[in-house]
Short mmCIF file of C-alpha atoms in Angstrom, two decimals:
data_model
loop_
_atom_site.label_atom_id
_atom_site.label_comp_id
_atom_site.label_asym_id
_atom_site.label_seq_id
_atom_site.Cartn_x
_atom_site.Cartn_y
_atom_site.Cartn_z
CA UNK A 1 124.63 64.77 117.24
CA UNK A 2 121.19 65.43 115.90
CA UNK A 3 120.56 68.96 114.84
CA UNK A 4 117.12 71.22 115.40
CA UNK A 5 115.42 72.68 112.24
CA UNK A 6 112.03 73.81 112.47
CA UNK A 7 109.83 76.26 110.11
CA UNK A 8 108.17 79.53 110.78
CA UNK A 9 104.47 78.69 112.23
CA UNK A 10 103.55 80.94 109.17
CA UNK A 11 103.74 78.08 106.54
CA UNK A 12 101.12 77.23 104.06
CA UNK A 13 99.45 73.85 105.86
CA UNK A 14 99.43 72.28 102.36
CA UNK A 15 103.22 72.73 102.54
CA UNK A 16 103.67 70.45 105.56
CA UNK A 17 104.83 67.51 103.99
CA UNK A 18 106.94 69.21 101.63
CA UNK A 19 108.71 70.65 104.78
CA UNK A 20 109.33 66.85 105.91
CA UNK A 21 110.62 65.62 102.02
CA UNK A 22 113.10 68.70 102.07
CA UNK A 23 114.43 67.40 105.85
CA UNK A 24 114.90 64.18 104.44
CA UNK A 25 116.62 64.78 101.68
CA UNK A 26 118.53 67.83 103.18
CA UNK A 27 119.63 65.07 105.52
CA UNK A 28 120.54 62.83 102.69
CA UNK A 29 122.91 65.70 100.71
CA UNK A 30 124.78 66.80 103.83
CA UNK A 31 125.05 63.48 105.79
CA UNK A 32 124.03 65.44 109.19
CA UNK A 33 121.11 64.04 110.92
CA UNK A 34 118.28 66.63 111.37
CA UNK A 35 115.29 66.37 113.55
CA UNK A 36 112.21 68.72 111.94
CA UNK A 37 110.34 69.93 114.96
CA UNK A 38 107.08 72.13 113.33
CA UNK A 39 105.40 74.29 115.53
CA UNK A 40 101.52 75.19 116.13
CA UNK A 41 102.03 78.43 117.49
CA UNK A 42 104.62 81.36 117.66
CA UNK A 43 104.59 81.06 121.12
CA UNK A 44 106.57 77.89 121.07
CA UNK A 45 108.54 78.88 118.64
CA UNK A 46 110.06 82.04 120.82
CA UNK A 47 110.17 78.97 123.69
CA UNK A 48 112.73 76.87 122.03
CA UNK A 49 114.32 79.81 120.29
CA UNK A 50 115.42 81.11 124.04
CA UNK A 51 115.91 77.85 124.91
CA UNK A 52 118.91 77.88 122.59
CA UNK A 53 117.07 74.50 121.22
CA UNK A 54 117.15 75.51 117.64
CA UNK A 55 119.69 75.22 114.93
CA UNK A 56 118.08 75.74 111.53
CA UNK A 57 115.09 77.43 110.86
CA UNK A 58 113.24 78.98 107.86
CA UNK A 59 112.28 81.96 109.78
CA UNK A 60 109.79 85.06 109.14
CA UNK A 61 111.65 88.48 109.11
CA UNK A 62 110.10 89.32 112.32
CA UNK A 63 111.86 86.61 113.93
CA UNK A 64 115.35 86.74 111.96
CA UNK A 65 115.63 90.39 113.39
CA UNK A 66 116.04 88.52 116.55
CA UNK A 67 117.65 85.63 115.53
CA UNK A 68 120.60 87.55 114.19
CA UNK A 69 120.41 90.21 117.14
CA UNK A 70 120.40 87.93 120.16
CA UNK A 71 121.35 84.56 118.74
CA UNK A 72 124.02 84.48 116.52
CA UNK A 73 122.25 83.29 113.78
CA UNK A 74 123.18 84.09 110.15
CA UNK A 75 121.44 83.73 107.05
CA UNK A 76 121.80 80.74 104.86
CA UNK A 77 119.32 81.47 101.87
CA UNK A 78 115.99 83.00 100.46
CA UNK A 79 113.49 81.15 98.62
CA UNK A 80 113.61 82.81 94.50
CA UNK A 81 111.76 85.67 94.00
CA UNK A 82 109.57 85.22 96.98
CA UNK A 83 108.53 88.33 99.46
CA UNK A 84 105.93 88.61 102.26
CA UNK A 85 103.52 90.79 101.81
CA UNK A 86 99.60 91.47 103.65
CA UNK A 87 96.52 92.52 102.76
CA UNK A 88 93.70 94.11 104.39
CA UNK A 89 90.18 92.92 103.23
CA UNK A 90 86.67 93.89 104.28
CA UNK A 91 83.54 91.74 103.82
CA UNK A 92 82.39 92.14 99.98
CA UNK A 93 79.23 93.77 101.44
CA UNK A 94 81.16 95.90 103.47
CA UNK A 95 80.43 99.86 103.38
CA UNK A 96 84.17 100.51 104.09
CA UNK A 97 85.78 101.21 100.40
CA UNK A 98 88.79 102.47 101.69
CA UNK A 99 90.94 101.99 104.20
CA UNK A 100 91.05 105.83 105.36
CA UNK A 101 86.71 104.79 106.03
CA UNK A 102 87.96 102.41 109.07
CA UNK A 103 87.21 104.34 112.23
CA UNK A 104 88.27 103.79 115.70
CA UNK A 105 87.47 101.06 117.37
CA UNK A 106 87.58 98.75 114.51
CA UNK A 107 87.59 95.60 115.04
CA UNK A 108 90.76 94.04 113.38
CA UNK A 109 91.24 90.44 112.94
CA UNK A 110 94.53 89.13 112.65
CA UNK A 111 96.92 85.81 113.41
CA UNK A 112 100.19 85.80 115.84
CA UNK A 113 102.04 86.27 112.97
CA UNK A 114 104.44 89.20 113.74
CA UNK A 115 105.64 90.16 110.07
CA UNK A 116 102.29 90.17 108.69
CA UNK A 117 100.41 92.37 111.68
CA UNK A 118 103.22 94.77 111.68
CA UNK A 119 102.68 95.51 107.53
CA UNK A 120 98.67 95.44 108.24
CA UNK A 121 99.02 97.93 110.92
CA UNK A 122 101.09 100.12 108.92
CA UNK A 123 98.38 99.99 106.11
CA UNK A 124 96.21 101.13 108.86
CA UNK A 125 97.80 103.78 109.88
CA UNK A 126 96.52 106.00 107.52
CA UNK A 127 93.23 105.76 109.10
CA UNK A 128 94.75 107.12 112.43
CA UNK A 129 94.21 103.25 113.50
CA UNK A 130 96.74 101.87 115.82
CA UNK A 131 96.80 98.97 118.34
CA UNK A 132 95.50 101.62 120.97
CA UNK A 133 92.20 102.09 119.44
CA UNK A 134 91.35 98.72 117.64
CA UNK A 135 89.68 96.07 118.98
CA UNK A 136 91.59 93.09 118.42
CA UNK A 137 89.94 89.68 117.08
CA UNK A 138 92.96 87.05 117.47
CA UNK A 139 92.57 84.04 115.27
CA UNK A 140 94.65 81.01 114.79
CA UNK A 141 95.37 81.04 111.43
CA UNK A 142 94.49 83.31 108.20
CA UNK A 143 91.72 81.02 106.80
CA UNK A 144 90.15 81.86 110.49
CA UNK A 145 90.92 85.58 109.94
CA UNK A 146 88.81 85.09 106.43
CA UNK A 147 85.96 83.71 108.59
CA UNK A 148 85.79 86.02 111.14
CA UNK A 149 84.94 88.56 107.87
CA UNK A 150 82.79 86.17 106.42
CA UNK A 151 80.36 86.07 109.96
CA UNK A 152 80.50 90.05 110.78
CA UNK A 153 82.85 89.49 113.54
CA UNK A 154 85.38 91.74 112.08
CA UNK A 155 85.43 94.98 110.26
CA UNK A 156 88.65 94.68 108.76
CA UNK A 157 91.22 91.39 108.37
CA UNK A 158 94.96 91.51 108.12
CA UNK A 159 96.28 88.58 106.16
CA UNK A 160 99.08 87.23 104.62
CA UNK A 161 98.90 88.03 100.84
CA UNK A 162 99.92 84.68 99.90
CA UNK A 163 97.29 82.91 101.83
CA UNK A 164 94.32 85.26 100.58
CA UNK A 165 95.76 83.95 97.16
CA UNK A 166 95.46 80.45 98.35
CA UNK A 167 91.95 81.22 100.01
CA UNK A 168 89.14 79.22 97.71
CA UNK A 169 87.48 81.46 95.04
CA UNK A 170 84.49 81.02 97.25
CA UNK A 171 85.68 82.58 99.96
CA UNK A 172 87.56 85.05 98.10
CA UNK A 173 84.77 86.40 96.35
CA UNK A 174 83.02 87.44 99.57
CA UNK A 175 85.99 89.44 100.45
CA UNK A 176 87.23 92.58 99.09
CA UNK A 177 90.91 93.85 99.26
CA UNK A 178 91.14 97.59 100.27
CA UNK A 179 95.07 97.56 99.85
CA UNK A 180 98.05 94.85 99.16
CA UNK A 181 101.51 96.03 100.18
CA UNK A 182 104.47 96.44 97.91
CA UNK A 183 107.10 96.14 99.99
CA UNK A 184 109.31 93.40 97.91
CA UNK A 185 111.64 93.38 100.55
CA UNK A 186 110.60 91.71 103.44
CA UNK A 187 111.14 87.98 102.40
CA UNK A 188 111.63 84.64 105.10
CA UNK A 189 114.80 83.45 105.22
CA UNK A 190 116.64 79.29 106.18
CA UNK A 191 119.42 81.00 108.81
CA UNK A 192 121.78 78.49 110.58
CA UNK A 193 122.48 79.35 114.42
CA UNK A 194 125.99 79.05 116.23
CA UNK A 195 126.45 75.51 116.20
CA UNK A 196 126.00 74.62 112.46
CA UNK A 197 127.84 77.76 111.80
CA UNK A 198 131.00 75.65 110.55
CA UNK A 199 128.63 74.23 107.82
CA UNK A 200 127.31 77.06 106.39
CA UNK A 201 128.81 77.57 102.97
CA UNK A 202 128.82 74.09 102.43
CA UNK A 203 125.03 73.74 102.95
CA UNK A 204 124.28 77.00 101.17
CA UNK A 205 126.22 75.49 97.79
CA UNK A 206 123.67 72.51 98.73
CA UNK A 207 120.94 74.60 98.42
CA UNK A 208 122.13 76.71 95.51
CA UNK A 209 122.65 73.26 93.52
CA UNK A 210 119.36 71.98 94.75
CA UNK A 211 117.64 73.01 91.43
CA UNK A 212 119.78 71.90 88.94
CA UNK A 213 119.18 68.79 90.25
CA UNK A 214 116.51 66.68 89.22
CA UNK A 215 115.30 65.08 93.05
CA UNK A 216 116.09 68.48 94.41
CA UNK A 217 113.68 69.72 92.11
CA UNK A 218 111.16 67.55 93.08
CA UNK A 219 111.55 68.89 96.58
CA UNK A 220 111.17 72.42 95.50
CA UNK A 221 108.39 71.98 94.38
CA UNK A 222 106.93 70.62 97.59
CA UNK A 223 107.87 73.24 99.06
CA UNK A 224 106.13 75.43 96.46
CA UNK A 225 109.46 77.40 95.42
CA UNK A 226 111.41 77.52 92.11
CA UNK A 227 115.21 77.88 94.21
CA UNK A 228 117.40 79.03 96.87
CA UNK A 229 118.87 82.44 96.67
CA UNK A 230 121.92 83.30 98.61
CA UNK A 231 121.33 86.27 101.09
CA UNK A 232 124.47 87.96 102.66
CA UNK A 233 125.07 89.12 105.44
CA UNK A 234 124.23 92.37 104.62
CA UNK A 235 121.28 92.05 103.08
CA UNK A 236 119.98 90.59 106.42
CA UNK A 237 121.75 93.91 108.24
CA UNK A 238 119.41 95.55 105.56
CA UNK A 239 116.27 93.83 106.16
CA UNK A 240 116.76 94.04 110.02
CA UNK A 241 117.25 97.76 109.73
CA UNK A 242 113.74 97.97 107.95
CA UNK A 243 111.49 95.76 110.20
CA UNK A 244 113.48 98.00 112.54
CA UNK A 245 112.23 101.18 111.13
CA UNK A 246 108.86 99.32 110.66
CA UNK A 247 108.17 98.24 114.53
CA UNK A 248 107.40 101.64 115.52
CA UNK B 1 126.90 119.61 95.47
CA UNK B 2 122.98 119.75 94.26
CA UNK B 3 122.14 121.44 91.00
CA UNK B 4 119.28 123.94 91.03
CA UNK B 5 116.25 123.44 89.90
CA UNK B 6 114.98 123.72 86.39
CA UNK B 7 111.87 125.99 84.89
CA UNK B 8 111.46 123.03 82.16
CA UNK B 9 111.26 120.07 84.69
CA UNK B 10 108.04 121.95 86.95
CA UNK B 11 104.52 121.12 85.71
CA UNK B 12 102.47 123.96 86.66
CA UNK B 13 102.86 126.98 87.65
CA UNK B 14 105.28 127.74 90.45
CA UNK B 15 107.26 129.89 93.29
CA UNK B 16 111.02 130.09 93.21
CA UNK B 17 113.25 130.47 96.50
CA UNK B 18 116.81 129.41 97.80
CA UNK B 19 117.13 127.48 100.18
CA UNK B 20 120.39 127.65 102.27
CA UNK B 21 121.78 123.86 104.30
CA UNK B 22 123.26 122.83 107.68
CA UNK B 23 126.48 122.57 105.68
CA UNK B 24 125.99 125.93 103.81
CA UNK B 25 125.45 124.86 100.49
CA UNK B 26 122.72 126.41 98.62
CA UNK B 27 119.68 125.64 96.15
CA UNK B 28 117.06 127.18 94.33
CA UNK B 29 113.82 125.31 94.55
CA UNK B 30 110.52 125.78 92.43
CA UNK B 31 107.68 124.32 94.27
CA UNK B 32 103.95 124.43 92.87
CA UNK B 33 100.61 123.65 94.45
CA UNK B 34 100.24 120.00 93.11
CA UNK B 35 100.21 117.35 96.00
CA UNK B 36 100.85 114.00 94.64
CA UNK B 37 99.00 111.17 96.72
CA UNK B 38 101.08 108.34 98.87
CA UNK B 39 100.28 105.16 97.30
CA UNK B 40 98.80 102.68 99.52
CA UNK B 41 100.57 99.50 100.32
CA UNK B 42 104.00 101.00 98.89
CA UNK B 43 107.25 101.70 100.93
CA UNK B 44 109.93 104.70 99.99
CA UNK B 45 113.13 103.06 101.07
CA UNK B 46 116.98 104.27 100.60
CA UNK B 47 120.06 104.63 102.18
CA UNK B 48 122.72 107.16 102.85
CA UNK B 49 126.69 107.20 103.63
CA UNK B 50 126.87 108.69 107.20
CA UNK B 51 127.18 112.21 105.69
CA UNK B 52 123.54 111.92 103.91
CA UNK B 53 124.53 111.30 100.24
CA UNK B 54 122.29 108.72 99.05
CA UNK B 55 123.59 104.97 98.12
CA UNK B 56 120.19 103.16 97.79
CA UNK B 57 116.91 103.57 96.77
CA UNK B 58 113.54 101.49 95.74
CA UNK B 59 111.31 102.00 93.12
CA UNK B 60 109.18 103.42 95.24
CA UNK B 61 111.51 106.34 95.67
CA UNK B 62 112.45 106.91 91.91
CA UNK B 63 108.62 106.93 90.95
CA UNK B 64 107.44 109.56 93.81
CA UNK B 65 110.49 111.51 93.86
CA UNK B 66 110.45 111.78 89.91
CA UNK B 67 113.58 111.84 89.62
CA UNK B 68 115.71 108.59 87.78
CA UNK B 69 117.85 106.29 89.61
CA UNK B 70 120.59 107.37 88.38
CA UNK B 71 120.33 111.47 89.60
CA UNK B 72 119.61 110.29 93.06
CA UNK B 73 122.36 107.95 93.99
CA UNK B 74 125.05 109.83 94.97
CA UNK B 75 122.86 113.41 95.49
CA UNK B 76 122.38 114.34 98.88
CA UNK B 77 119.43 113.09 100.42
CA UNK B 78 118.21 117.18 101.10
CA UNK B 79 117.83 116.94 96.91
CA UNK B 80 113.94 116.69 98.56
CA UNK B 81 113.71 119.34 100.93
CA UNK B 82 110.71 121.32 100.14
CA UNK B 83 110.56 124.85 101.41
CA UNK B 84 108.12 124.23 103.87
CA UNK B 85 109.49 122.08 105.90
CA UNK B 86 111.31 123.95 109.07
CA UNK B 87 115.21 123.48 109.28
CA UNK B 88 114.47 123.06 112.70
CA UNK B 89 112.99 118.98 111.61
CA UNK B 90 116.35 118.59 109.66
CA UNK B 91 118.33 119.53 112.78
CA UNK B 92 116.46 117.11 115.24
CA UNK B 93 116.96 113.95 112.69
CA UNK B 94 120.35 114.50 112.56
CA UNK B 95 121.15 114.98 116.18
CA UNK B 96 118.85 111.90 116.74
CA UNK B 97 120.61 109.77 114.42
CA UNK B 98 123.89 110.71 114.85
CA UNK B 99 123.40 109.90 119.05
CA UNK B 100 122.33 106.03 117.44
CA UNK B 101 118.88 106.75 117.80
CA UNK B 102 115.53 106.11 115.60
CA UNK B 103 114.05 109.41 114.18
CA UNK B 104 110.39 109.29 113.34
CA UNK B 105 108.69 112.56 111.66
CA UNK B 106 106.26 113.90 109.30
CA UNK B 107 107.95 114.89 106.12
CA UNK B 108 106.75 117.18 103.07
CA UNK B 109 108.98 115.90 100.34
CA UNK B 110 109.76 118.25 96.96
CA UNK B 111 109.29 116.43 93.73
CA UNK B 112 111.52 116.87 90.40
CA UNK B 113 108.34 118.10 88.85
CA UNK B 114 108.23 121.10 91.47
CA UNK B 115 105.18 118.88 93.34
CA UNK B 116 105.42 117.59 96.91
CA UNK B 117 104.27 114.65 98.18
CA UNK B 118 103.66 113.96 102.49
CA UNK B 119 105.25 110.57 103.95
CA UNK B 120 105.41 109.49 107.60
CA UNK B 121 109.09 109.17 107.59
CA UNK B 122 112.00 106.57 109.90
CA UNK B 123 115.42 106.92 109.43
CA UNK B 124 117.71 104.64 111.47
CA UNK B 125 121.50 104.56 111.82
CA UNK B 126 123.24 101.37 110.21
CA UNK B 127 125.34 99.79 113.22
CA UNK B 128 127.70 97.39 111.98
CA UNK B 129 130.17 96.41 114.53
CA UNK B 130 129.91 98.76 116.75
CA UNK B 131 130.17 101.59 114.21
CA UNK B 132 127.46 103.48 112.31
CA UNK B 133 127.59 103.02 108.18
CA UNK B 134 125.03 105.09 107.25
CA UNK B 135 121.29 105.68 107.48
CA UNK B 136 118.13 103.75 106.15
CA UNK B 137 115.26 106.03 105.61
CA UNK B 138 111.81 104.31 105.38
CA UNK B 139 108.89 106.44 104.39
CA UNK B 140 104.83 105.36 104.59
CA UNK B 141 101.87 107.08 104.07
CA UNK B 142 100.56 109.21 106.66
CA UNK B 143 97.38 109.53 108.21
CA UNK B 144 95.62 112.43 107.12
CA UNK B 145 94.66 113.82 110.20
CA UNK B 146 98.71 114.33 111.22
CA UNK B 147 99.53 116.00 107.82
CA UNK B 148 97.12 118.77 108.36
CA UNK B 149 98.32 119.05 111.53
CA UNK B 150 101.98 119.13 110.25
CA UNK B 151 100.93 121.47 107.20
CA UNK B 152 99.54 124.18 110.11
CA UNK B 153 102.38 123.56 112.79
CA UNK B 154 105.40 123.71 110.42
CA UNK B 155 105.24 127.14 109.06
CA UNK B 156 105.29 128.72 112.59
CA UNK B 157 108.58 126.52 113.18
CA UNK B 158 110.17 128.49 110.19
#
């Protein structure tokens, strides 16, 4: 039987490949064969998710909620010291210094990604700014978001915090950040659903070995993380709760 | 049980009242004048047992609330209740929590320092198995249109 892993449509693109080497060799350590199936768009993600299709995935909080909720799912491990976080940024030559100087009607640009718009519309809030009285400005991915800044087509951009990071100094310097969350505990997490289930502590030991190991590594590094961190159950339970308080 | 408040932990100068719980219990508070902003970007998280006392909290928490880790685990979570805020807010959490239901509200918190701080606060009951565990309490900073709204409407609730 060939298993279903796939990866949160919020990766880095430059991490692709290093999404593939960590299949391969995740393959090679557990002797299960895994097809990676990467998806453009959350969309298709929530498609094959309710299609039951899916048996690993490294999965954004937003989604893990669910996962765990409605699925059966349970977490496997956290990449080290890693957390999600957004930002909200204005064009440099923007009047706006603060986000409390947004005013209705806004236009906000933003991705699909759920995690990331939910902390960017909290940040808003204290602006009285909710999805009732912005105008959105969807974009596919949080370079576009950048753009839309860039060109005057939005007064305000939600973005991932580690892709504004990632965003060329170019770019970057004709942005300005009016606020970067802290929330340090909102982090993606590798879950296994019900039919690897029977595989899960031997694949989290896998994972927790994977950097004292000299190939595994190697990996990590594609992937742009230092190691797996176990998360238990309850810190899921925990981090459910809090999107939970969150998505209101 | 929650210890009074102290003359030599308020900065500024300051009222004095006692306040009086759901439970019974009573405190005297010293509140002053000094608001202490909501940081932007920053989350107040904890968690309670199912009878309030508090198990968890962030960093966020310990640096508003002025108050070290260590005096707020195991304090009950009314160690903030400011003066100002009506019982009547207290009351509709609990019996909104306790029936398994999310409780949003506008909160004026009561620092250490005798200062108060505003948060736009969620509290949610832990459900694990079927059975509630406790409480998560998740507070954000508030628009400042619904404080001022809060800081008119509450006193008439008292």
């Amino acid at each position: 039987m060939t298993f279903l892993f796939t990866v949160s449509p919020d990766f880095a693109p430059d991490r692709l490949s290093g999404w593939y080497i960590f299949n391969t060799w995740l393959q090679k350590q557990t002797g299960t064969a895994i097809h990676l199936e990467m998806y453009n768009h959350y969309q298709q993600l929530h498609q094959a998710i309710e299609a039951d299709k899916i048996d690993l995935i490294y999965a954004n909080p937003y989604d893990a909620a669910m996962l765990v909720r409605n699925k059966g799912f349970l977490p496997l491990a956290k990449a080290q010291g890693q957390a999600d976080e957004a930002i909200i940024a204005v064009n440099a030559d923007s009047s706006v210094r603060d986000v409390a100087d947004l005013q209705a009607n806004s236009r906000v640009a933003f991705t699909d990604d759920p995690d990331v718009r939910l902390m960017g519309m909290i940040m808003l809030e204290p602006a009285d700014l909710d999805a009732g009285n912005i105008v959105p400005v969807l974009a596919d991915t949080h370079v576009l978001v950048a753009k839309h800044l860039l060109k005057g087509e939005a007064d305000a951009g939600i973005i991932l915090a580690e892709a504004y990071d990632n965003l060329s100094g170019v770019i970057r310097k004709q942005l300005r950040v009016l606020v970067r969350s802290q929330i340090s505990v909102i982090h993606h997490a590798l879950m296994v659903g019900p039919r690897l289930q029977a595989k899960r502590g031997e694949w989290r030991q896998v994972l927790l070995d994977m950097a004292a190991d000299e190939k595994g590594r190697g990996v990590l590094a594609a992937l742009g993380f230092d190691g797996w961190q176990t998360i238990d159950d309850e810190e899921m339970e925990f981090m459910i709760d809090l999107m939970d308080t969150l998505n209101t | 049980m929650i210890s009074d408040m102290k003359p030599e932990d308020i900065v500024g100068d300051y009222r004095e009242t006692v306040l009086t719980f759901y439970d019974g219990t009573r405190r005297k508070v010293l509140y002053t004048e000094l608001e202490t902003p909501y940081p932007d970007g920053k989350l107040i998280v904890s968690t309670t047992t199912p009878e309030g006392v508090i198990r968890q909290v962030n960093r966020a928490f310990v640096e508003m609330s002025g108050y070290s880790e260590a005096e707020l685990i195991g304090a009950p979570h009314n160690i903030l209740r400011h003066p100002d805020m009506p019982a009547a807010a207290f009351k509709d959490l609990w019996e909104t929590v306790q029936r398994g239901e999310k409780w949003q509200g506008y909160v004026k918190n009561l620092r250490k320092d005798g200062g108060y701080y505003w948060v736009k606060a969620t509290v949610i009951p832990n459900v694990r198995g079927g059975k509630v565990v406790g409480y998560t309490s998740v507070r954000r900073k508030p628009s400042r249109t619904r404080v001022d709204e809060c800081a008119k409407l509450y006193p008439t609730l008292r």
